[in-house]
Amino acid sequence: MEILKFIFRFVDSIIFVFGIVIMLSYIVLAIFSAIALYYYMHKNKFIDYTTILSSSIAPSVTILAPAYNEGVTVVDNVRSLMSLHYVNLEIIIINDGSKDDTLEKLIESYQLKQVRFEIDYKIPCNRVRGVYRSENQAFQKLIVVDKENGGKADALNAGINIASNELITSIDVDCILESDAILKMVKPFVEETDKKVIASGGVIRVANNCDVGIGKINKVRFPNKLLAGFQVLEYSRAFILGRMAWSRINGLMLISGAFGMFDKDLVIKVGGYDKSTVGEDMELVVRMRRYMHDMKQGGYIVSFIPDPLCWTEVPDTLKVLGRQRDRWTRGTMDTLFMHKVMFFNPKYNLLGMLSYPYWFFFEWLAPYVELFGLIYFGILVYLGLVNWLFFGTLLTLVYAFAFMLTLFSVYFEESTFNTYKRKVDILKMIGLALLEPFIYHPMVVYWAIKGNISYFKGEKGWGKIERTGFSTRKSK
Amino acid sequence: MVNSLNTYLTIILIVTVLIISLQVLLSTKLVSKAAILYKTTGWFKSVFWLLLLLILGFVLFQVGGGKLIVFLLILGPEYKHLTVVAILTFLLLVYVRKRSLYEHLEIFGSVLLICWAGVFGIITFIHFVIHFQLLQAGIGLFIRVNNIMWGGYKVIPYLIILTTLVDIYLLIDIAVRKVRRILIDYLEKKIRISYQGKIIELIYDDIADNVLMIKEQGYFKRVKRLFFTRQIFTEELLRMHEVVLGQLHDRINFVFNMLLLSNDSYNYLHHRRWYYKVNGLRIYAQLGNRKDISYIRKLANTGNSVLRSEAQLALARLSEDENPFGYLKDTRKKLTDWEQINLIHYYTHHQKPVGDLSELLLSENDSVVLFGLNCIRAFNKFDYRDKIIEFTKHRDLRVKNTAIELLEMFDEPEVANFVMSCYDDNLPVSTRMRIVRTLGKIGNEETIDFLKQQIVLESTLDISIELLRALNSIAPQAALDIANSDSTNRLQRIFDHIIDN
């Protein structure tokens, strides 16, 4: 019995320490994020981004937007891209062997004509069937690439092979970008001093229930569905608290595939996107960073822009959201296992000693710890060993802390970009923050565990993605 | 007990109704003035808070033996009527706000609602503590929990208290910020509109009238006295300064000095925080104030990139000499592309002469040299041919590539020959591409053979495309011939690519 007690106490202590460390890490991230946001907001007040527009020094940018069965939305989405403010811009839409009428709609809407194009396959990708350009001068910067299906990473690689500009921006074709999004993303690259800027990431915002005009967000509203609402809080925490803080200490390991800008030469040097993983966005950033260390290329920066630049519609059904989270978990695991050499490896400085271990313990292992905790708790209840007062106290702490963390992100949001102008939206956010630990968080843990099982079962697919399209939707 | 509750609810009800009635009765101007006072003056703020505290203290003292509103519904029938009264008061406030009975209720209603909720919250809490002995119970629970917990776990109750306090603070701050933002936006808009007209009057009227107007009208006394108002007035004045010309500039400078706004800009410029300095720089630059030029020169080489860039722009505006970039001569810091973009944009936009660029080109700092080259391109300076040729051998790849690109400005046979001589298979692809592109623009008969020769030898697709493109632009027939002569069909495909793209 004594041994059993000792074991229980030992396990209690381990879980407790894990919990305290994870909480502390969140607090530290919140502090770093506050500092970074404070500086950024002050700095941003004095910047006139339009000066970049008229400059011949500003780098040229290629937007890469892979499209697979996007027939419903592709024409509107491309129109949104065409309205972006940037002079030296090229937009490449890669039709990744769609089975629907994606290509036909593009050809018809933008008066495309197939051109003879000699491609240098610097990065391996599936065969390109044809390259199309518009006969209409108004769409001169648009290039459509038709290729055999090979997945998102393969499509992006094909786009990189065709891109002629210095910087590449990968986006999800169904996203809506703010008109000054490219100007803001380019800024870190032109601010480069002794350290090379290798990539820049942007914030993804939830567009569900927003008023959407042709290719732009007219009015921001909080989602009217519970699941999408929870994701607003989740995205806000992840981007404003998490990534902003990691970028402050230059430890960012993930730039969302929905909107990220990269140095093209470096992407080619590291071999482009990895086709074998569904987490190609994170994997590319980690590989680029690793390359910089391995090749002793000197100081480098992975930058992050906190402005709301990219809007996307998040899944609002359990089925689709579950599939997305399953995929994200597999992507994270892929990246972590592929680059396991970095784990607590001082050669990779902050990346090896802090960023990687953080992802390993608190992003990948945390759901396991939670699952284990539940099982362990069940055993203790069965054996009648639960100290209910202690349990209640601990639960109160975790709940109050989870609420505080979300409040921090709402607070940062309110005091910086103030995206949600209506008071009722803020009230909704606070209300959902109170509910989230009981309703949404268990689901996220469940999907993460499911993702782990899928990974070990060897599943590689993306799962079916359904597009409804924004097309000038007005919310009530 | 019921009586004391009655008292406090009645007081709150009366005060609330009074405030709403006052709002409705007060003129628009008076309300906005009160709001401006509240926002802008230190003393008013202090008195406001002091009064608020006194009222709160009084209310709390009065309700010592009462009960909290939420519990009224649960506790029993004797409190029902009071509950109804309280709820009705709340609903009245909501109704007034919703209907926007008065323009200012949108703002004041929010403030009032929060005050109302705050007062009730505090009363509720106090009653909770007193009547239910929550405090004692809480402390008791805390001690019990602490006794049960062992070792390191004893920290948990403290953490709960701390976290809850932070939660409460954040909630209050979020609410206050939301209301404050609305209030400030409204005030700012209102003040701005009122000053726009006044500024126009000021700068178009006679100077003597201006002096009188400024000295005698209380309107402008407020500008001097109130920081918030002064800030907006200054912004509007500067905005006006930007759109008018000639004599009107002097008028604005005169008004600026009369109202002692120059003191603000001085304080801004010498403030310890960088973003205040930037504000100061902008005002100095806009008004052409050269008083602190040596200090601004110092800031142009400071470590903070935003401040540095602003100081450079201020110097660009204030410079009167023929060498506006003199301050860059000794700079060790890298001049970022962003700084270069801003400077070139300023000179291009304002069509200001950049003067002699030799000093930039002689700099030890590669980024300054690069800036010099970028200026040559932006302002079409044809006097630096020899220097550019020199830079094609520069150690810095960007300087080297830019120099090669710039040679396309000189469509001369000897330059084309020189560019041809630069070509080397060991050079980076980016440099070779630039050489070929430049040749495509300034090439001559002699270049054709060189290009033909390289096309056959070159295996890198990107360079092959550029070579054939360059040849095609100088001698289209030669490009077609060489493409047709290729038995592998490779050059034919490249040629097709060039034609189609």
XYZ file of N, CA and C in Angstrom, chain B residues 159-360:
606
model
N -2.461 30.982 -5.974
C -2.538 31.154 -7.434
C -3.971 31.420 -7.871
N -4.909 30.729 -7.231
C -6.323 30.944 -7.600
C -6.706 32.402 -7.325
N -6.309 32.886 -6.164
C -6.645 34.273 -5.813
C -6.017 35.230 -6.824
N -4.752 34.997 -7.100
C -4.037 35.872 -8.036
C -4.692 35.859 -9.423
N -4.961 34.643 -9.908
C -5.542 34.509 -11.249
C -6.913 35.179 -11.307
N -7.715 34.962 -10.249
C -9.045 35.568 -10.245
C -8.947 37.092 -10.243
N -8.008 37.614 -9.478
C -7.831 39.065 -9.449
C -7.447 39.593 -10.830
N -6.543 38.866 -11.487
C -6.147 39.279 -12.843
C -7.352 39.214 -13.782
N -8.150 38.152 -13.650
C -9.358 38.013 -14.480
C -10.266 39.233 -14.308
N -10.477 39.590 -13.046
C -11.373 40.731 -12.769
C -10.790 42.018 -13.354
N -9.498 42.197 -13.150
C -8.842 43.395 -13.678
C -9.002 43.474 -15.200
N -8.743 42.347 -15.857
C -8.817 42.343 -17.321
C -10.229 42.654 -17.804
N -11.215 42.062 -17.110
C -12.605 42.309 -17.511
C -12.952 43.792 -17.401
N -12.552 44.391 -16.283
C -12.841 45.816 -16.096
C -12.116 46.642 -17.152
N -10.850 46.305 -17.366
C -10.054 47.079 -18.325
C -10.614 46.976 -19.747
N -11.051 45.778 -20.113
C -11.625 45.603 -21.456
C -12.856 46.508 -21.607
N -13.713 46.482 -20.566
C -14.940 47.291 -20.617
C -14.599 48.777 -20.690
N -13.669 49.211 -19.855
C -13.309 50.637 -19.829
C -12.707 51.055 -21.167
N -11.844 50.220 -21.710
C -11.217 50.548 -22.993
C -12.258 50.716 -24.096
N -13.215 49.799 -24.095
C -14.237 49.851 -25.142
C -14.967 51.205 -25.083
N -15.372 51.592 -23.868
C -16.115 52.841 -23.711
C -15.213 54.035 -24.013
N -13.985 53.965 -23.503
C -13.041 55.068 -23.679
C -12.769 55.321 -25.164
N -12.640 54.225 -25.889
C -12.360 54.355 -27.328
C -13.477 55.126 -28.022
N -14.716 54.768 -27.678
C -15.875 55.436 -28.285
C -15.858 56.916 -27.903
N -15.588 57.159 -26.627
C -15.582 58.531 -26.120
C -14.520 59.374 -26.833
N -13.323 58.838 -26.908
C -12.228 59.598 -27.519
C -12.488 59.838 -29.007
N -12.956 58.786 -29.691
C -13.246 58.944 -31.124
C -14.243 60.073 -31.343
N -15.257 60.070 -30.497
C -16.311 61.084 -30.638
C -15.754 62.484 -30.394
N -15.018 62.611 -29.293
C -14.477 63.919 -28.936
C -13.514 64.428 -30.002
N -12.687 63.529 -30.438
C -11.673 63.902 -31.422
C -12.335 64.454 -32.682
N -13.342 63.715 -33.122
C -14.043 64.118 -34.338
C -14.661 65.511 -34.154
N -15.267 65.689 -33.004
C -15.968 66.940 -32.728
C -14.989 68.125 -32.675
N -13.914 67.920 -31.927
C -12.931 69.000 -31.782
C -12.291 69.307 -33.138
N -11.974 68.265 -33.856
C -11.317 68.447 -35.161
C -12.173 69.302 -36.089
N -13.437 68.954 -36.150
C -14.339 69.709 -37.041
C -14.385 71.176 -36.612
N -14.477 71.396 -35.298
C -14.602 72.791 -34.842
C -13.324 73.582 -35.128
N -12.165 72.930 -35.064
C -10.922 73.656 -35.284
C -10.611 73.913 -36.757
N -11.107 73.029 -37.603
C -10.804 73.218 -39.028
C -11.236 74.610 -39.492
N -12.445 74.975 -39.104
C -12.965 76.287 -39.489
C -12.156 77.415 -38.877
N -11.811 77.253 -37.601
C -11.068 78.301 -36.888
C -9.688 78.518 -37.527
N -9.065 77.429 -37.914
C -7.727 77.551 -38.504
C -7.805 78.318 -39.823
N -8.816 78.002 -40.605
C -8.980 78.709 -41.888
C -9.151 80.203 -41.629
N -9.986 80.524 -40.635
C -10.166 81.936 -40.265
C -8.828 82.562 -39.894
N -8.101 81.853 -39.074
C -6.828 82.377 -38.576
C -5.834 82.687 -39.678
N -5.696 81.763 -40.599
C -4.627 81.965 -41.575
C -5.017 82.874 -42.730
N -6.313 83.073 -42.917
C -6.710 83.969 -44.007
C -6.977 85.395 -43.524
N -7.166 85.550 -42.222
C -7.405 86.894 -41.694
C -6.094 87.663 -41.565
N -6.257 88.934 -41.250
C -5.091 89.778 -41.062
C -4.321 89.352 -39.812
N -2.991 89.521 -39.864
C -2.172 89.079 -38.742
C -2.540 89.798 -37.450
N -2.774 91.111 -37.559
C -3.133 91.876 -36.363
C -4.412 91.324 -35.742
N -5.369 90.964 -36.618
C -6.616 90.382 -36.112
C -6.332 89.058 -35.414
N -5.401 88.333 -36.004
C -5.037 87.028 -35.425
C -4.563 87.178 -34.001
N -3.669 88.179 -33.828
C -3.100 88.391 -32.501
C -4.217 88.652 -31.497
N -5.129 89.539 -31.925
C -6.256 89.855 -31.049
C -7.095 88.621 -30.749
N -7.357 87.920 -31.820
C -8.220 86.750 -31.726
C -7.630 85.718 -30.750
N -6.337 85.513 -30.930
C -5.682 84.511 -30.096
C -5.609 84.964 -28.644
N -5.322 86.267 -28.504
C -5.155 86.766 -27.139
C -6.483 86.867 -26.390
N -7.507 87.250 -27.136
C -8.739 87.576 -26.437
C -9.751 86.451 -26.376
N -9.727 85.617 -27.363
C -10.770 84.589 -27.373
C -10.415 83.431 -26.442
N -11.354 83.122 -25.587
C -11.159 82.017 -24.656
C -10.954 80.696 -25.382
N -11.487 80.684 -26.574
C -11.411 79.490 -27.405
C -9.976 78.989 -27.505
N -9.077 79.938 -27.753
C -7.691 79.543 -27.951
C -6.930 79.375 -26.639
N -7.505 79.933 -25.603
C -6.886 79.704 -24.302
C -6.932 78.217 -23.972
N -8.028 77.639 -24.384
C -8.177 76.213 -24.130
C -7.130 75.404 -24.904
N -6.837 75.875 -26.104
C -5.816 75.192 -26.900
C -4.498 75.187 -26.131
N -4.209 76.344 -25.524
C -2.958 76.446 -24.778
C -2.976 75.542 -23.549
N -4.158 75.474 -22.929
C -4.237 74.836 -21.633
C -4.406 73.312 -21.702
N -5.170 72.863 -22.640
C -5.538 71.450 -22.647
C -4.703 70.639 -23.634
N -4.097 69.611 -23.116
C -3.169 68.836 -23.931
C -3.860 68.133 -25.095
N -4.974 67.475 -24.785
C -5.689 66.702 -25.805
C -6.140 67.612 -26.950
N -6.694 68.747 -26.573
C -7.171 69.710 -27.551
C -6.000 70.249 -28.370
N -4.913 70.537 -27.661
C -3.725 71.087 -28.312
C -3.170 70.111 -29.350
N -3.198 68.841 -28.968
C -2.694 67.805 -29.872
C -3.468 67.813 -31.190
N -4.786 67.858 -31.064
C -5.633 67.837 -32.266
C -5.453 69.128 -33.056
N -5.383 70.234 -32.341
C -5.189 71.525 -33.006
C -3.873 71.518 -33.796
N -2.823 71.006 -33.149
C -1.517 70.935 -33.824
C -1.613 70.075 -35.078
N -2.261 68.951 -34.958
C -2.401 68.054 -36.116
C -3.104 68.769 -37.265
N -4.173 69.456 -36.924
C -4.937 70.159 -37.958
C -4.114 71.280 -38.592
N -3.353 71.960 -37.748
C -2.505 73.049 -38.231
C -1.444 72.512 -39.211
N -0.869 71.371 -38.836
C 0.163 70.774 -39.689
C -0.439 70.277 -41.000
N -1.633 69.735 -40.884
C -2.308 69.250 -42.084
C -2.545 70.413 -43.054
N -2.950 71.513 -42.473
C -3.189 72.704 -43.281
C -1.861 73.188 -43.894
N -0.818 73.138 -43.093
C 0.503 73.575 -43.543
C 0.941 72.797 -44.775
N 0.530 71.550 -44.822
C 0.949 70.683 -45.924
C 0.245 71.047 -47.234
N -0.981 71.553 -47.128
C -1.727 71.805 -48.371
C -1.636 73.245 -48.881
N -1.219 74.168 -48.012
C -1.151 75.561 -48.496
C 0.281 75.909 -48.924
N 0.409 77.041 -49.564
C 1.718 77.437 -50.092
C 2.080 78.867 -49.670
N 3.346 79.215 -49.870
C 3.834 80.590 -49.752
C 3.604 81.273 -48.425
N 2.946 82.453 -48.529
C 2.779 83.303 -47.355
C 1.974 82.623 -46.238
N 1.082 81.774 -46.675
C 0.226 81.098 -45.691
C 1.045 80.211 -44.755
N 2.158 79.731 -45.265
C 3.066 78.955 -44.408
C 3.515 79.792 -43.223
N 3.900 81.050 -43.522
C 4.369 81.948 -42.458
C 3.255 82.222 -41.448
N 2.051 82.371 -41.983
C 0.903 82.616 -41.103
C 0.756 81.450 -40.115
N 0.845 80.258 -40.653
C 0.669 79.077 -39.796
C 1.802 79.016 -38.767
N 3.025 79.291 -39.213
C 4.156 79.310 -38.275
C 3.915 80.331 -37.170
N 3.361 81.492 -37.577
C 3.082 82.551 -36.617
C 2.076 82.082 -35.564
N 0.982 81.480 -36.054
C -0.056 80.970 -35.143
C 0.548 79.908 -34.216
N 1.352 79.095 -34.802
C 1.997 78.003 -34.053
C 2.811 78.567 -32.885
N 3.562 79.611 -33.178
C 4.393 80.201 -32.124
C 3.555 80.991 -31.119
N 2.536 81.707 -31.638
C 1.667 82.486 -30.752
C 1.021 81.599 -29.692
N 0.620 80.441 -30.123
C -0.060 79.531 -29.194
C 0.925 78.666 -28.397
N 2.180 78.984 -28.555
C 3.264 78.289 -27.843
C 3.297 76.781 -28.133
N 2.828 76.428 -29.320
C 2.836 75.010 -29.670
C 4.263 74.518 -29.920
N 5.151 75.469 -30.209
C 6.544 75.074 -30.443
C 7.162 74.458 -29.188
N 6.648 74.855 -28.019
C 7.148 74.239 -26.791
C 6.872 72.740 -26.785
N 5.682 72.414 -27.271
C 5.318 70.988 -27.335
C 6.267 70.231 -28.238
N 6.498 70.805 -29.437
C 7.347 70.076 -30.379
C 8.753 69.912 -29.810
N 9.228 70.931 -29.080
C 10.555 70.827 -28.449
C 10.542 69.700 -27.413
N 9.493 69.705 -26.600
C 9.392 68.656 -25.569
C 9.305 67.273 -26.197
N 8.561 67.196 -27.277
C 8.454 65.914 -27.986
C 9.843 65.470 -28.453
N 10.517 66.375 -29.117
C 11.810 66.014 -29.719
C 12.809 65.551 -28.661
N 12.737 66.134 -27.488
C 13.716 65.784 -26.450
C 13.150 64.818 -25.420
N 12.018 64.251 -25.742
C 11.402 63.281 -24.830
C 12.253 62.011 -24.803
N 12.165 61.274 -23.670
C 13.009 60.070 -23.607
C 12.425 58.916 -24.429
N 11.124 58.965 -24.705
C 10.541 57.874 -25.487
C 10.632 58.180 -26.989
N 10.997 57.138 -27.752
C 11.291 57.350 -29.163
C 10.085 57.814 -29.973
N 8.878 57.317 -29.609
C 7.729 57.685 -30.438
C 7.309 59.138 -30.231
N 7.665 59.707 -29.095
C 7.439 61.143 -28.910
C 8.435 61.923 -29.772
N 9.652 61.422 -29.772
C 10.686 62.074 -30.597
C 10.238 62.126 -32.060
N 9.654 60.997 -32.520
C 9.202 60.950 -33.916
C 8.166 62.043 -34.167
N 7.252 62.198 -33.208
C 6.249 63.266 -33.336
C 6.913 64.629 -33.454
N 7.881 64.853 -32.577
C 8.623 66.109 -32.585
C 9.316 66.330 -33.916
N 9.946 65.279 -34.418
C 10.645 65.378 -35.706
C 9.693 65.789 -36.819
N 8.517 65.183 -36.784
C 7.540 65.469 -37.846
C 7.115 66.935 -37.819
N 6.934 67.455 -36.596
C 6.508 68.857 -36.496
C 7.655 69.779 -36.949
N 8.850 69.492 -36.490
C 10.011 70.297 -36.898
C 10.141 70.310 -38.422
N 10.012 69.117 -38.990
C 10.202 69.003 -40.440
C 9.098 69.733 -41.193
N 7.886 69.557 -40.740
C 6.751 70.163 -41.441
C 6.836 71.690 -41.414
N 7.242 72.225 -40.265
C 7.271 73.685 -40.141
C 8.616 74.292 -40.547
N 9.514 73.439 -40.966
C 10.825 73.938 -41.411
C 11.634 74.542 -40.275
N 11.471 73.998 -39.085
C 12.180 74.507 -37.910
C 13.582 73.891 -37.850
N 14.604 74.731 -38.042
C 15.978 74.204 -38.115
C 16.751 74.391 -36.811
N 16.024 74.771 -35.760
C 16.688 75.101 -34.510
C 17.552 73.973 -33.961
N 17.007 72.765 -33.964
C 17.710 71.638 -33.350
C 18.346 70.721 -34.388
N 18.805 71.285 -35.458
C 19.271 70.460 -36.581
C 20.427 69.534 -36.189
N 21.295 70.018 -35.293
C 22.428 69.164 -34.910
C 21.939 67.951 -34.110
N 20.890 68.182 -33.312
C 20.330 67.072 -32.548
C 19.650 66.079 -33.500
N 18.983 66.615 -34.502
C 18.305 65.745 -35.486
C 19.346 64.927 -36.264
N 20.461 65.576 -36.571
C 21.564 64.866 -37.246
C 22.011 63.670 -36.409
N 22.067 63.884 -35.118
C 22.468 62.808 -34.201
C 21.447 61.669 -34.250
N 20.178 62.053 -34.285
C 19.119 61.029 -34.321
C 19.136 60.229 -35.627
N 19.661 60.844 -36.679
C 19.706 60.157 -37.976
C 20.660 58.974 -37.972
N 21.440 58.851 -36.921
C 22.345 57.702 -36.812
C 22.073 56.893 -35.549
N 20.864 57.048 -35.023
C 20.543 56.346 -33.778
C 20.213 54.860 -34.029
N 20.133 54.109 -32.943
C 19.909 52.662 -33.085
C 18.482 52.288 -33.440
N 17.512 53.083 -33.027
C 16.107 52.765 -33.297
C 15.783 53.052 -34.763
N 15.360 51.996 -35.478
C 15.213 52.120 -36.930
C 14.114 53.123 -37.321
N 13.020 53.152 -36.572
C 11.915 54.060 -36.938
C 12.358 55.509 -36.726
N 12.983 55.724 -35.577
C 13.447 57.075 -35.252
C 14.504 57.534 -36.258
N 15.389 56.602 -36.594
C 16.464 56.932 -37.548
C 15.867 57.369 -38.892
N 14.913 56.558 -39.357
C 14.304 56.847 -40.650
C 13.573 58.209 -40.623
N 12.873 58.462 -39.517
C 12.155 59.742 -39.406
C 13.124 60.922 -39.368
N 14.236 60.738 -38.638
C 15.228 61.811 -38.549
C 15.822 62.083 -39.937
N 16.059 61.008 -40.687
C 16.594 61.188 -42.042
C 15.619 61.975 -42.914
N 14.342 61.630 -42.769
C 13.340 62.340 -43.561
C 13.231 63.801 -43.128
N 13.352 64.010 -41.817
C 13.301 65.396 -41.318
C 14.477 66.182 -41.889
N 15.649 65.565 -41.906
C 16.828 66.238 -42.460
C 16.633 66.534 -43.946
N 16.000 65.567 -44.630
C 15.743 65.779 -46.057
C 14.877 67.026 -46.254
N 13.907 67.194 -45.373
C 13.017 68.351 -45.486
C 13.722 69.641 -45.092
N 14.572 69.526 -44.073
C 15.172 70.748 -43.529
C 16.452 71.169 -44.245
N 17.015 70.239 -45.025
C 18.329 70.550 -45.609
C 18.231 71.693 -46.609
N 19.205 72.562 -46.523
C 19.250 73.696 -47.456
C 20.516 73.649 -48.290
N 21.483 72.840 -47.819
C 22.767 72.810 -48.532
C 22.688 71.898 -49.765
N 23.819 71.868 -50.494
C 23.848 71.084 -51.727
C 24.151 69.621 -51.463
N 24.446 69.313 -50.227
C 24.802 67.942 -49.893
C 23.865 67.430 -48.801
N 22.638 67.109 -49.175
C 21.648 66.755 -48.150
C 21.953 65.454 -47.416
N 22.820 64.624 -48.007
C 23.101 63.341 -47.363
C 24.425 63.337 -46.599
N 24.872 64.525 -46.264
C 26.152 64.643 -45.561
C 26.230 63.798 -44.298
N 25.112 63.684 -43.606
C 25.104 62.938 -42.343
C 25.366 61.444 -42.532
N 25.267 60.985 -43.777
C 25.482 59.553 -44.037
C 26.958 59.215 -44.224
N 27.762 60.275 -44.342
C 29.170 60.087 -44.655
C 29.863 59.161 -43.647
N 29.609 59.400 -42.384
C 30.325 58.647 -41.357
C 29.495 57.562 -40.692
N 28.300 57.325 -41.226
C 27.448 56.358 -40.538
C 27.996 54.930 -40.661
N 27.970 54.226 -39.552
C 28.441 52.835 -39.532
C 27.247 51.883 -39.681
N 26.061 52.396 -39.355
C 24.856 51.551 -39.390
C 24.453 51.257 -40.829
N 23.865 50.074 -40.989
C 23.408 49.735 -42.331
C 22.173 50.564 -42.670
N 22.215 51.173 -43.821
C 21.061 51.940 -44.285
C 20.102 50.928 -44.930
N 19.008 50.653 -44.236
C 18.123 49.581 -44.731
C 17.407 50.001 -46.007
N 16.873 49.002 -46.684
C 16.105 49.297 -47.903
C 14.930 50.210 -47.585
N 14.359 49.998 -46.399
C 13.212 50.803 -45.996
C 13.585 52.277 -45.902
N 14.742 52.555 -45.298
C 15.202 53.944 -45.192
C 15.455 54.515 -46.583
N 16.065 53.699 -47.428
C 16.370 54.155 -48.793
C 15.081 54.456 -49.569
N 14.108 53.545 -49.407
C 12.819 53.719 -50.097
C 12.188 55.045 -49.682
N 12.199 55.306 -48.385
C 11.569 56.529 -47.876
C 12.277 57.789 -48.362
N 13.591 57.753 -48.324
C 14.344 58.937 -48.759
C 14.127 59.218 -50.245
N 14.257 58.156 -51.034
C 14.094 58.346 -52.487
C 12.657 58.797 -52.786
N 11.713 58.213 -52.076
C 10.307 58.599 -52.270
C 10.123 60.087 -51.957
N 10.746 60.529 -50.877
C 10.584 61.932 -50.496
C 11.127 62.859 -51.587
N 12.360 62.575 -52.027
C 12.977 63.468 -53.022
C 12.246 63.417 -54.364
N 11.759 62.222 -54.720
C 11.042 62.111 -55.993
C 9.702 62.845 -55.895
N 9.031 62.586 -54.786
C 7.690 63.127 -54.601
C 7.709 64.662 -54.543
N 8.709 65.201 -53.875
C 8.775 66.661 -53.704
C 9.662 67.334 -54.756
N 10.160 66.534 -55.677
C 11.028 67.036 -56.768
C 12.126 67.934 -56.214
N 12.766 67.449 -55.177
C 13.845 68.204 -54.542
C 15.175 67.701 -55.098
N 16.134 68.579 -55.354
C 17.418 68.086 -55.891
C 18.219 67.318 -54.840
N 18.848 66.235 -55.290
C 19.639 65.441 -54.334
C 21.107 65.878 -54.309
N 21.466 66.739 -55.237
C 22.819 67.276 -55.246
C 23.857 66.257 -55.689
N 25.069 66.502 -55.242
C 26.182 65.644 -55.645
C 26.177 64.356 -54.818
N 26.332 63.220 -55.523
C 26.251 61.933 -54.828
C 27.632 61.320 -54.567
N 28.685 62.056 -54.961
C 30.044 61.486 -54.855
C 30.360 61.010 -53.451
N 29.941 61.785 -52.455
C 30.273 61.422 -51.077
C 29.667 60.073 -50.684
N 28.459 59.853 -51.175
C 27.806 58.572 -50.881
C 28.589 57.430 -51.513
